[in-house]
Coordinates of C-alpha atoms in Angstrom, one line a residue:
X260 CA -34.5 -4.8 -39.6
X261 CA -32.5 -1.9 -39.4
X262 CA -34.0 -0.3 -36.3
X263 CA -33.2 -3.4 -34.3
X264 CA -29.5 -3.1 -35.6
X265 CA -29.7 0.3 -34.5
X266 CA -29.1 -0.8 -30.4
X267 CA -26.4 -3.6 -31.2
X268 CA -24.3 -1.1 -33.5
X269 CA -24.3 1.4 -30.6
X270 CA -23.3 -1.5 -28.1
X271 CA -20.6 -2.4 -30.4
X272 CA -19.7 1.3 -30.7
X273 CA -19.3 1.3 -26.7
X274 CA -17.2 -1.3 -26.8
X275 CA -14.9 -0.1 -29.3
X276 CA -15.1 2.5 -27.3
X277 CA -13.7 0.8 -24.1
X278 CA -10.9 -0.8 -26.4
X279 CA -9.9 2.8 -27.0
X280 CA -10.0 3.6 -24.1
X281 CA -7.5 1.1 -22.7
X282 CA -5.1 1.1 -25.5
X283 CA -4.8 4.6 -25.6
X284 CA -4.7 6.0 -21.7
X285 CA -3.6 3.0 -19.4
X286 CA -1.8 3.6 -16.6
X287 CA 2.3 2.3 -17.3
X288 CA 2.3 0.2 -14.8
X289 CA -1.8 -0.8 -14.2
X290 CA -1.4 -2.4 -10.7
X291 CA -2.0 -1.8 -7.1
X292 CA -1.1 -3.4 -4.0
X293 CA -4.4 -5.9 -4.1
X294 CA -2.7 -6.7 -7.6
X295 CA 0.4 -8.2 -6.0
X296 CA -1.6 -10.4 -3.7
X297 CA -3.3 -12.2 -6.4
X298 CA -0.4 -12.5 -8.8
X299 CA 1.9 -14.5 -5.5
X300 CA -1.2 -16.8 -5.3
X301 CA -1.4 -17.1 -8.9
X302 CA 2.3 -17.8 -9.1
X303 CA 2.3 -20.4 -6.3
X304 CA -0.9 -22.6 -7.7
X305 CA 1.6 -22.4 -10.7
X306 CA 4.1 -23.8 -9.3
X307 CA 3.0 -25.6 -6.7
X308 CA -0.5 -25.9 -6.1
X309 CA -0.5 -24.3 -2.9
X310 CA -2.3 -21.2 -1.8
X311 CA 0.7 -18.9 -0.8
X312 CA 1.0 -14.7 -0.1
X313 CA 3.8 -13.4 1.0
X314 CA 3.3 -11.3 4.2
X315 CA 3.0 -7.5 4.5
X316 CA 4.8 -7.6 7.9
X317 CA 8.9 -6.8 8.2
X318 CA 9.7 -9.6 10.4
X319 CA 9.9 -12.3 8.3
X320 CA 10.1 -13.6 4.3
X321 CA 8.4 -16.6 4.7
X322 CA 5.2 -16.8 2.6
X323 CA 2.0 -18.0 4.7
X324 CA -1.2 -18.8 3.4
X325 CA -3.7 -15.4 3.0
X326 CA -6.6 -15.1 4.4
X327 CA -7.2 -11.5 3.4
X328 CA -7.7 -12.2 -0.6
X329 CA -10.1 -15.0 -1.9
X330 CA -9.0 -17.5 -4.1
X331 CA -11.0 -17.2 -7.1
X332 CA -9.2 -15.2 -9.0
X333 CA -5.8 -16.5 -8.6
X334 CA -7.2 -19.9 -9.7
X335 CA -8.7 -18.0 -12.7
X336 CA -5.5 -16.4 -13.3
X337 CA -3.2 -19.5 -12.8
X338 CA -5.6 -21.2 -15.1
X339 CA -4.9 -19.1 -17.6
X340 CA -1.0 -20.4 -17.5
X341 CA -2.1 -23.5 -20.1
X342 CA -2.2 -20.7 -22.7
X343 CA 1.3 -19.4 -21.7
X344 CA 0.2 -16.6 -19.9
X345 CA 2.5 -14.9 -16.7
X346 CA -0.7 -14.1 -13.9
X347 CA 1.1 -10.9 -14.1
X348 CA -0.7 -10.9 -18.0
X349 CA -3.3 -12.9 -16.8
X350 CA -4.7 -10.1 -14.8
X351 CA -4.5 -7.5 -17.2
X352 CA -6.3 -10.0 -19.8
X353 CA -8.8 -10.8 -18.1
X354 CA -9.8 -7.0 -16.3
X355 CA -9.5 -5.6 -20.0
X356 CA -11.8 -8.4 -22.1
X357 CA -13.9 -8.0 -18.8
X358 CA -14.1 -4.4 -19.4
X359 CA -14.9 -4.3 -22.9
X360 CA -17.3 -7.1 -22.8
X361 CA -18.8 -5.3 -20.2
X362 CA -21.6 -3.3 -22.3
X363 CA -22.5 -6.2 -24.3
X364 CA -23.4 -8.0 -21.6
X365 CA -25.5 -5.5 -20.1
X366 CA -27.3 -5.1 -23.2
X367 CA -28.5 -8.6 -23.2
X368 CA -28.9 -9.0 -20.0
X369 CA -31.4 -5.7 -19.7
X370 CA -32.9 -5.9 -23.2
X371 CA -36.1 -8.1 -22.4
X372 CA -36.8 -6.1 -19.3
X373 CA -36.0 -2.4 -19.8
X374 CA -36.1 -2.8 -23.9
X375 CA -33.4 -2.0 -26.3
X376 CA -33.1 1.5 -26.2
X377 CA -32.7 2.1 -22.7
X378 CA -30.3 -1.2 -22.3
X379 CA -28.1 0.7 -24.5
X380 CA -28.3 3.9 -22.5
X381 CA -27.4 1.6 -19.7
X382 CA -24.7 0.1 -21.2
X383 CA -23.6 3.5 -22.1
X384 CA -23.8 5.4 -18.6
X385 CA -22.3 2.5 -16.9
X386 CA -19.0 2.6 -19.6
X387 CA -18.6 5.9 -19.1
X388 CA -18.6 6.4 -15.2
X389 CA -15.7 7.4 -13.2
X390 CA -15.5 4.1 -11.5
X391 CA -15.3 1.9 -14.6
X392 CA -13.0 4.4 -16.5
X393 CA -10.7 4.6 -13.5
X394 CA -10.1 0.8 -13.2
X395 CA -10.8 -0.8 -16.3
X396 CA -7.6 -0.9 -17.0
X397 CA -5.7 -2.2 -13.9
X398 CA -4.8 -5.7 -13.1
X399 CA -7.7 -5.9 -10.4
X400 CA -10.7 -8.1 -10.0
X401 CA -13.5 -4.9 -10.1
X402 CA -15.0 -5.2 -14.0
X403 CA -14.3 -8.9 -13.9
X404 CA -16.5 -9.5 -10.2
X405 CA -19.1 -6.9 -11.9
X406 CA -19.4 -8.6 -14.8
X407 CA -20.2 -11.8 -12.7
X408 CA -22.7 -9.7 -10.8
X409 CA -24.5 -8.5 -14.3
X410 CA -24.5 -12.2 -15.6
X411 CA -25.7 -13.6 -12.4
X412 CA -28.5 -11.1 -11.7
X413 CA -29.4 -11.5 -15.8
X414 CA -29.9 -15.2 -15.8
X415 CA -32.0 -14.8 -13.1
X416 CA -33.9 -12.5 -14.4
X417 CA -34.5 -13.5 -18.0
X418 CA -34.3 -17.7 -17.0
X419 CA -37.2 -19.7 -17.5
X420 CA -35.9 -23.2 -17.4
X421 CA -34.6 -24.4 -14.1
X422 CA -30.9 -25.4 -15.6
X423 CA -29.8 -21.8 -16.4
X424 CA -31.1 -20.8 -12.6
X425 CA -28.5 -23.4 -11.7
X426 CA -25.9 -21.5 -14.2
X427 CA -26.9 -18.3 -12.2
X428 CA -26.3 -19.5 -8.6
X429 CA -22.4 -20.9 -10.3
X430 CA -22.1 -17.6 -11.2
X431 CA -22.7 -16.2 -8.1
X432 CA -20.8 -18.5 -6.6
X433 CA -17.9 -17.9 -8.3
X434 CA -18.5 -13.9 -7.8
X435 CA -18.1 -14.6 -4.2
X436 CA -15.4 -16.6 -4.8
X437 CA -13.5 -13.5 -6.5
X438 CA -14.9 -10.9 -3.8
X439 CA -16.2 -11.7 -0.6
X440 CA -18.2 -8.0 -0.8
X441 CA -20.4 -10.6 -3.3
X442 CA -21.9 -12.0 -0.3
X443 CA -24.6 -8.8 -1.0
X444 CA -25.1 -10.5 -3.9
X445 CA -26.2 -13.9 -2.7
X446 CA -28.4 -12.1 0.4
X447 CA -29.8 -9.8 -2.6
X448 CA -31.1 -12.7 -4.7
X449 CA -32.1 -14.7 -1.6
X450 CA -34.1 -11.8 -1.1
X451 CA -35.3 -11.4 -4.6
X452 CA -36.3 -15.1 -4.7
X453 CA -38.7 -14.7 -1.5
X454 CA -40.1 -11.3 -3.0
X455 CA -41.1 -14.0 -5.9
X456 CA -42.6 -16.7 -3.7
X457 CA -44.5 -13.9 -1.6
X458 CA -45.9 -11.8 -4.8
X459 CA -46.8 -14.7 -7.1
X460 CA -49.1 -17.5 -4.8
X461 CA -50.1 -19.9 -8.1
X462 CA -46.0 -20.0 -9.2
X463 CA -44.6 -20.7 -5.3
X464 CA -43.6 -24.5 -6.7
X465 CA -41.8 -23.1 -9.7
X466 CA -40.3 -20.2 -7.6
X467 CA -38.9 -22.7 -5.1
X468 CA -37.5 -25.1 -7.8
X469 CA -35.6 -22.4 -9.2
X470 CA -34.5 -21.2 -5.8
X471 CA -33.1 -24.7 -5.2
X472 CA -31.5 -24.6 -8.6
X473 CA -29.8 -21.7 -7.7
X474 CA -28.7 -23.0 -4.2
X475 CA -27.3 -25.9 -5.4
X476 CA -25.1 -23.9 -8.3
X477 CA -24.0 -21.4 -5.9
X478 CA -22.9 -24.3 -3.4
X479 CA -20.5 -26.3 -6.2
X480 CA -18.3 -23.1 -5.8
X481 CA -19.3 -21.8 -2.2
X482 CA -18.6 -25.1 -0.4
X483 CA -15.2 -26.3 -1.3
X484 CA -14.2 -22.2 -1.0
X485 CA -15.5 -22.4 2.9
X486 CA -14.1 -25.8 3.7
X487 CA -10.8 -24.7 2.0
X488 CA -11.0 -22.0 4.9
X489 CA -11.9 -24.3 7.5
X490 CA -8.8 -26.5 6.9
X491 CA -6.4 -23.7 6.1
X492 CA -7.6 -20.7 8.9
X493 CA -9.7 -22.6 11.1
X494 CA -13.0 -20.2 10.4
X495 CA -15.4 -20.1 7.4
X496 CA -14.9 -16.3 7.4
X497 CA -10.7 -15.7 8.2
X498 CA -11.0 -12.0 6.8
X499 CA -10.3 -10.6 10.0
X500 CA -8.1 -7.2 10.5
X501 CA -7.4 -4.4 13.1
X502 CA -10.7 -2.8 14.6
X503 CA -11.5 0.1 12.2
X504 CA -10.7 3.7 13.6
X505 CA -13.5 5.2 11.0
X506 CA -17.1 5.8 12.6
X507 CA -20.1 3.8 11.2
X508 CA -21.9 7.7 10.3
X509 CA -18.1 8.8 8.5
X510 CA -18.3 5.9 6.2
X511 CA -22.1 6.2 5.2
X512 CA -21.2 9.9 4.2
X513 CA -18.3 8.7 2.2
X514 CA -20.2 6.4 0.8
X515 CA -22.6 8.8 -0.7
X516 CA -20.1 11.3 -1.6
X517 CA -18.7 8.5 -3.6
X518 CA -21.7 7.0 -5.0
X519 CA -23.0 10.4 -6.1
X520 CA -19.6 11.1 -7.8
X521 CA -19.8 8.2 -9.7
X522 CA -23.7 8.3 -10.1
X523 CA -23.3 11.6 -11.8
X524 CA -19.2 12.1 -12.7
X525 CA -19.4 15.1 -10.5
X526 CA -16.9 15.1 -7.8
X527 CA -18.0 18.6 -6.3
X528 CA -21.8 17.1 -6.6
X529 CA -20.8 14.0 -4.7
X530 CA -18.7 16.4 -2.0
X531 CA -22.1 18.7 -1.6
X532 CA -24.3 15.5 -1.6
X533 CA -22.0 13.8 1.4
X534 CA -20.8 16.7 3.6
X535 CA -23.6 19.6 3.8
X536 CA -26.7 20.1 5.1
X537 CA -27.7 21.4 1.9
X538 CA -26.7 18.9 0.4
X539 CA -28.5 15.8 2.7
X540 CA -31.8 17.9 2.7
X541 CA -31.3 17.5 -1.0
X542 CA -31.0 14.0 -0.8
X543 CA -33.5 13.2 1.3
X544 CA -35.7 15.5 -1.2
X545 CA -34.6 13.5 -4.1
X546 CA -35.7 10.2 -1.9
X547 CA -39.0 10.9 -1.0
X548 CA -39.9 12.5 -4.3
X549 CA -38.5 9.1 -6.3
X550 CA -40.3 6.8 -3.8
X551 CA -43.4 8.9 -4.7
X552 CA -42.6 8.9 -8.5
X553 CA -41.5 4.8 -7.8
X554 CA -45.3 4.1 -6.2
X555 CA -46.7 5.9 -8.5
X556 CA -45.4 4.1 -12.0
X557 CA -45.6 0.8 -9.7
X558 CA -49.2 1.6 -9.3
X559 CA -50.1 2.1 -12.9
X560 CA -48.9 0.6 -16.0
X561 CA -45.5 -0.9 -14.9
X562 CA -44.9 -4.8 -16.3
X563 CA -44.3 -7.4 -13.9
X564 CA -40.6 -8.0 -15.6
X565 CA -40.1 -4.2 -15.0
X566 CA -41.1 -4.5 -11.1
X567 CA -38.7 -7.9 -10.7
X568 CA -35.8 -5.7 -12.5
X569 CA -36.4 -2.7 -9.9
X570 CA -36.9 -4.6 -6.8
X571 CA -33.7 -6.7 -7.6
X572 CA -31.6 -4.4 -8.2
X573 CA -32.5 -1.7 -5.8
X574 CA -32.3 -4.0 -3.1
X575 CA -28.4 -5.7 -4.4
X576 CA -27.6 -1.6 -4.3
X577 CA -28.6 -1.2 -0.9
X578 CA -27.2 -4.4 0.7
X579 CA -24.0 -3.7 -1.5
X580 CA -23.5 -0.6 0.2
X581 CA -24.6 -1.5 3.8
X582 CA -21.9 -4.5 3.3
X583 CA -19.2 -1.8 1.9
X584 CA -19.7 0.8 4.9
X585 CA -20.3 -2.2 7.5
X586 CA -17.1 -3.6 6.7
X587 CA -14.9 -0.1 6.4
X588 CA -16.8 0.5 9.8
X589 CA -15.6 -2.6 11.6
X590 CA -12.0 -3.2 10.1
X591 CA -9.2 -0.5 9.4
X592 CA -9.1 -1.2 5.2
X593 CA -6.3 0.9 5.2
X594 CA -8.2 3.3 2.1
X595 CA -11.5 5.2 2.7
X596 CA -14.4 4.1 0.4
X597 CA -14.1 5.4 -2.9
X598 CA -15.9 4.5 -6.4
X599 CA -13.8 1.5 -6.5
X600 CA -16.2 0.2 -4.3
X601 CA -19.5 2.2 -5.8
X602 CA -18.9 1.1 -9.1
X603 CA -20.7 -2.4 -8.3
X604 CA -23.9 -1.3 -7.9
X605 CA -23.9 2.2 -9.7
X606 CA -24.9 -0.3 -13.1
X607 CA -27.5 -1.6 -11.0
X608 CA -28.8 1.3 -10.0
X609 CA -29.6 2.9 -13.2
X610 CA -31.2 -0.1 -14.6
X611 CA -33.7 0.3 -11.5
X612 CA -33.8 4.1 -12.8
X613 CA -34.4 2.7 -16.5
X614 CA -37.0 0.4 -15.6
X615 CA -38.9 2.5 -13.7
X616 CA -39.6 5.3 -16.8
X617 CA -43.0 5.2 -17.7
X618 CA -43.8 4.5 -21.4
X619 CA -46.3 7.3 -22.5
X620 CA -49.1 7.9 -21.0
X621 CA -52.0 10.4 -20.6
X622 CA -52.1 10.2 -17.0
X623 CA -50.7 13.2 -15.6
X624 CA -48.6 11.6 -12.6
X625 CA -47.3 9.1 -15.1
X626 CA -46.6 11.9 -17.5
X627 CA -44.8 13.6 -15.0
X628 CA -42.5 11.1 -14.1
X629 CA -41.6 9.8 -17.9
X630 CA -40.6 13.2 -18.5
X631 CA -38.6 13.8 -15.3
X632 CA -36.8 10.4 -16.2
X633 CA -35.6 10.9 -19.0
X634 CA -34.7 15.1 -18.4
X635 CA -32.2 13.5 -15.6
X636 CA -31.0 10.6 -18.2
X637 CA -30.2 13.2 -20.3
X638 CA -28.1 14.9 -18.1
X639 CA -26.4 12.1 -17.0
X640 CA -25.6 11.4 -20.5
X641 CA -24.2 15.0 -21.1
X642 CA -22.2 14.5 -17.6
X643 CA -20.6 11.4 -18.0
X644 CA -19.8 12.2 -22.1
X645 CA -17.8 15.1 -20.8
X646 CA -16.4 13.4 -17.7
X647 CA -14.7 10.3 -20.4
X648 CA -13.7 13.3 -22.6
X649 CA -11.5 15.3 -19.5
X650 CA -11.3 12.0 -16.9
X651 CA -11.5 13.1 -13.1
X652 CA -8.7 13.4 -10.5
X653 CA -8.3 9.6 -9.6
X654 CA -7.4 9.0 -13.4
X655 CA -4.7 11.1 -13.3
X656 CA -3.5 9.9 -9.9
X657 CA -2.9 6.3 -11.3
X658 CA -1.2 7.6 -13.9
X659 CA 1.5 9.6 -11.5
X660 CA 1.4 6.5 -9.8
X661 CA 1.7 4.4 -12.8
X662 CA 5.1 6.4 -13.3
X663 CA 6.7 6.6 -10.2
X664 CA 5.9 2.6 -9.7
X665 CA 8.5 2.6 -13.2
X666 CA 10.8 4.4 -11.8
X667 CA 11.3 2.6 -8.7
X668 CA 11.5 -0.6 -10.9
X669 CA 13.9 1.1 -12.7
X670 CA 16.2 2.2 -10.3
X671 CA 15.8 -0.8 -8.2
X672 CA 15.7 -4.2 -10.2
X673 CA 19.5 -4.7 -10.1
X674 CA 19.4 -4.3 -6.4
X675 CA 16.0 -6.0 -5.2
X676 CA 15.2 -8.8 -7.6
X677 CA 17.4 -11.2 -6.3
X678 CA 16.9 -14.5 -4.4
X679 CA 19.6 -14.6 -1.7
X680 CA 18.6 -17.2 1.0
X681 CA 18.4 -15.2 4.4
X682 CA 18.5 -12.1 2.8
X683 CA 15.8 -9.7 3.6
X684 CA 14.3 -7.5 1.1
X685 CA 12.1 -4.3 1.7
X686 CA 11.1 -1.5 0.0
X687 CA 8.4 1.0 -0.4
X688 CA 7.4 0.2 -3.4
X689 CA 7.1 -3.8 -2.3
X690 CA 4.8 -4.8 -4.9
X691 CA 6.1 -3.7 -7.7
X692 CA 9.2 -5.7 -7.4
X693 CA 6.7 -8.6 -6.4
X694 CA 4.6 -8.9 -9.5
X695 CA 7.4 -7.3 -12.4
X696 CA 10.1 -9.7 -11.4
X697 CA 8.8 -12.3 -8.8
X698 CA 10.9 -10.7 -5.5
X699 CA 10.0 -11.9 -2.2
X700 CA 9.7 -7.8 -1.1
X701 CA 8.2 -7.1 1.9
X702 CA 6.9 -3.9 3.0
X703 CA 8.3 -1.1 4.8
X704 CA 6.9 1.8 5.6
X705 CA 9.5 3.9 7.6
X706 CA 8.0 7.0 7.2
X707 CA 5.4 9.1 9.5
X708 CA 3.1 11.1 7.5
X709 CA 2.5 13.7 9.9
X710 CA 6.8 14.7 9.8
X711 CA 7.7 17.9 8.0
X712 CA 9.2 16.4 4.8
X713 CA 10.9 19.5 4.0
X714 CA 13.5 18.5 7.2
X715 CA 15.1 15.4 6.5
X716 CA 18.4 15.4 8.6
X717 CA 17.3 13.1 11.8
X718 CA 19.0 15.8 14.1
X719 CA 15.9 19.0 12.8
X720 CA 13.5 16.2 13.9
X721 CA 11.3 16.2 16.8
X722 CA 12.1 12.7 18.6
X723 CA 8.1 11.1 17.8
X724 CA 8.8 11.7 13.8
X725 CA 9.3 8.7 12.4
X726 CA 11.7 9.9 9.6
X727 CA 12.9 7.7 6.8
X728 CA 16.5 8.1 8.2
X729 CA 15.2 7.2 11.7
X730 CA 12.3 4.4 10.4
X731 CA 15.5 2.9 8.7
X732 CA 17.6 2.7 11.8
X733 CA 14.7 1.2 13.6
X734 CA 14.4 -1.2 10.8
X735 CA 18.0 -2.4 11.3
X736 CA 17.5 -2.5 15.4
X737 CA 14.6 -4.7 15.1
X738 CA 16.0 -7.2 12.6
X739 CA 19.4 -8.1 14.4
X740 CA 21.2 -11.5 12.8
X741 CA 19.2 -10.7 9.3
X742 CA 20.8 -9.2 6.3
X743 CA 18.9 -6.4 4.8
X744 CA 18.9 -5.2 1.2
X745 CA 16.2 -1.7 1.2
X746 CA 15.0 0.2 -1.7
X747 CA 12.8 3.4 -0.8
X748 CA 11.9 5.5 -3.7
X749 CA 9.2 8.6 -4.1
X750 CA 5.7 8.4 -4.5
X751 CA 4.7 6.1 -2.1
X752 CA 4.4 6.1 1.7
X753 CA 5.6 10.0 2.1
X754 CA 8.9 9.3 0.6
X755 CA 9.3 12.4 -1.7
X756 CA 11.6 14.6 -3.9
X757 CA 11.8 16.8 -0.7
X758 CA 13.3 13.7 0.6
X759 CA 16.2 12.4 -1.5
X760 CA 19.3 12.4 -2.4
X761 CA 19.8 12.5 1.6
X762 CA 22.0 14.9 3.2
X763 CA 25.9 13.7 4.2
X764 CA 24.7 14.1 8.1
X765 CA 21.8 11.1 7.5
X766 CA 24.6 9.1 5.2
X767 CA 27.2 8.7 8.3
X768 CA 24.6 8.3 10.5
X769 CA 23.3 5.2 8.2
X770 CA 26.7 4.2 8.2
X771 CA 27.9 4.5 11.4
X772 CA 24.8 2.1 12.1
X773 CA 26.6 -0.5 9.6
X774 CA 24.0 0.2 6.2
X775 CA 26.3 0.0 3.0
X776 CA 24.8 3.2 0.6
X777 CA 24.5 1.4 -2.6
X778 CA 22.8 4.5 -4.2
X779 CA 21.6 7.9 -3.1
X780 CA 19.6 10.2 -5.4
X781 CA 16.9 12.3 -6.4
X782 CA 15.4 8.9 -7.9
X783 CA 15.7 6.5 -5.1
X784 CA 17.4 5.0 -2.1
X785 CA 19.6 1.7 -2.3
X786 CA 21.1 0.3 0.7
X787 CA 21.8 -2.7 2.2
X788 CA 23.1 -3.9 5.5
X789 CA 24.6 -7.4 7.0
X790 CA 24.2 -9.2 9.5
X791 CA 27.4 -10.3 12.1
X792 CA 27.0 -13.7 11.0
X793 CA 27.7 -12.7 7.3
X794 CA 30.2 -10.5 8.3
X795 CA 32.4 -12.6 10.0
X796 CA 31.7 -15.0 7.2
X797 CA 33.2 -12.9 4.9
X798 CA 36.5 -11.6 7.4
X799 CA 36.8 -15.5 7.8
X800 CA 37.1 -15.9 4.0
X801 CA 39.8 -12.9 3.6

């Protein structure tokens, strides 16, 4: 009795854990850019039932319908509004019970077919990688879409009655619903169910009932989320953006510098791994000799729920990845591939890596490979330990970020979150103001990376840098008859200290131009500027 408490009091101690973990080193402000987008469609199925997101673009403030974001998390989100939740609250409820329900559920979803012992070491590696420590705690849909993945792919798995393969494909559904990337998902277990029907003749009835089961429980959430797209965008698939400037061979390297980081919570590992010839002789090493180790274990005394569990979730890893890098390689994302992306299928992974441990054995090959497994298991452990102990570069970038996000809210609310008819409001930090206080903020990003920051009077500039004096001008040329009120603040978009308070040279310029300086230092930019129609409004009125 007590040894089979043992597993559940260390899954219980990983979750406490995670609780920790959030409590004690979440970002100030836990939200990104992606955030914003499902918070306005939250909102407007709030409010209105209508599937709203305000555009990214500086020529307008209307909201129009997105086609970028699926809608299954802001209807999760504005759903949660019965219990008096914000979908700003919503979002951070839901990623955090997500996260620290996260190990449980892969303990019971790998028990039966990797056993107790390693489903905890699962549970555990998985917690503890870079991927799931970074964004555990932000308002995103990351732990909650992979803890759809882990429950889909485990009632699979462990189902025997046809209902609960009808529960899987709802799952699944409704993963795809809250990230179109899940459509690796449903291809994986297509897959999966045809490795079934081709490896086990005398069960090809039973495999095909299930495989209907799980058709028809994906298609109660698939189908009303495709015609939805059909009425709204015309196309079953509207997630189209500009053609992506990144090669198809870049992005598979970034994709295993990123997987290896998170694989192993070693960044300079995952660097070596992606960018050296060193390092890809080394992979391609480590390949061969685990498809060798792989056929050999498959050969011998491997059960046929430990085969099912490897080819399942080796083949969801691959296809998760060739969807990641086939998508960064055909649209321009706007962000490289990063373990936000890897952390979907780096679980999956190691259960394949469980699974495939040999129990003991006398057999020399067999004995090998037990022993191998569980030397690099044990590494992992020791690397990941250490990694949650001292938490890696992004961490502490979200935190910065976390900060500076504040302080533009800070310096800003009086001046952005306002609702004043034709009045156009922009900033740099757009989103922020769009989720903390419900401002219809559009973006602006005014500033040229490539510009020495160091030289902010428009006159030291070379004429091609786009300058945030200069991007500000242009803002005001290109908006005639609107009135503007700006915010730009540092942190985001190359707007820096280096950049503010600005010089007395860019203040008359921005005034000779008609901008009214509402506030001009080290901690941000207000500014606003009318348009001739509110102008002479307001002589008429004198």
């Amino acid at each position: 009795m007590r040894t089979a408490l043992l597993p559940i009091l260390a899954v219980i101690t990983i979750s406490i854990l995670m609780v920790a973990h959030l409590f004690l080193r979440a970002p100030i402000f836990p939200f990104s850019p992606d955030s914003a987008n499902y918070i306005d469609q939250a909102r407007s199925l709030i409010q209105n039932g209508l599937t709203f997101s305000i555009s990214s673009g500086s020529n307008g403030m209307d909201k129009t319908p997105s086609s970028l974001f699926p809608i299954g998390f802001p209807i999760i989100l504005a759903s949660l509004s019965i219990f008096g939740l914000d979908a700003q609250e919503a979002s951070i409820a839901v990623g955090w019970l997500s996260a620290i329900l996260f190990p449980v559920l892969l303990y019971i979803c790998f028990k039966k077919q990797i056993g107790p012992s390693y489903a905890v070491i699962l549970a555990g590696l998985s917690v503890l990688s870079p991927g799931v420590l970074t964004y555990a705690p932000m308002g995103l849909t990351d732990i909650f879409s992979l803890i759809l993945a882990v429950g889909a792919i485990g009632l699979v798995l462990n189902s025997r009655l046809t209902i609960f393969f009808f529960v899987g494909g709802v799952v699944a559904g409704l993963a795809y619903a809250v990230r179109n990337a899940h459509m690796a998902l449903l291809a994986a277990l297509a897959v999966y169910f045809l490795y079934l029907w081709v490896s086990n003749p005398a069960q090809r009835t039973q495999t095909i009932k299930q495989a209907i089961a799980f058709v028809v429980g994906a298609s109660t959430i698939i189908l009303p989320l495709l015609l939805r797209n059909l009425m709204i965008f015309g196309a079953l698939n509207p997630y189209e953006m500009e053609p992506s400037t990144v090669s198809v061979a870049h992005n598979v390297r970034v994709y295993i510098q990123e997987f290896t980081y998170d694989l192993s919570a070693l960044r300079n590992l995952g660097l070596f791994v992606g960018w050296s010839i060193q390092g890809l002789i080394l992979l391609l090493v480590l390949v061969i000799g685990g498809g060798w180790m792989l056929l050999v274990v498959w050969r011998g005394q491997l059960a046929e729920e430990k085969k099912k569990t490897i080819f399942l979730c080796i083949t969801y890893s691959i296809m998760g990845a060739c969807v990641v890098i086939a998508a960064r390689s055909r649209y321009e994302w706007g962000e490289m591939i990063n373990i936000r992306h890897t952390l979907q299928y780096t679980p999956f992974f190691l259960a394949a890596l469980l699974a495939a441990i040999p129990g003991v054995s006398r057999d020399i090959s067999l004995s090998i490979v037990r022993k191998s497994g569980l030397t690099l298991v044990c590494f992992l452990g020791i690397l990941h330990a250490f990694y949650a102990h001292r938490l890696g570069a992004e961490y502490q970038q979200s935190i910065h970020r976390g900060l500076d996000a504040m302080n533009a809210y800070q310096n800003g609310k009086n001046h952005l979150c306002v609702s004043e008819g034709n009045t156009l409001l922009m900033s740099n930090w757009e989103y922020v103001f769009r989720i903390q206080c419900d401002a219809r903020v559009q973006n602006a990003e005014p500033v040229n990376l490539r510009c020495d920051a160091s030289r902010s009077s428009i006159i030291e500039q070379p004429e091609k840098c786009n300058t945030l004096v200069t991007g500000i001008l242009n803002l005001s040329d290109r908006l005639v008859g609107r009135s503007i009120r700006a915010g730009f603040f540092p942190g985001r978009y190359g707007v820096s200290a280096n950049n503010l308070p600005l010089p007395e040279v860019d203040i008359v310029s921005l005034q000779n131009s008609g901008w009214d300086i509402v506030q001009n230092n080290a901690s941000g930019l207000l500014l606003s500027h009318q348009s001739h129609s509110a102008k002479n409004l307001g002589h008429a009125l004198k």
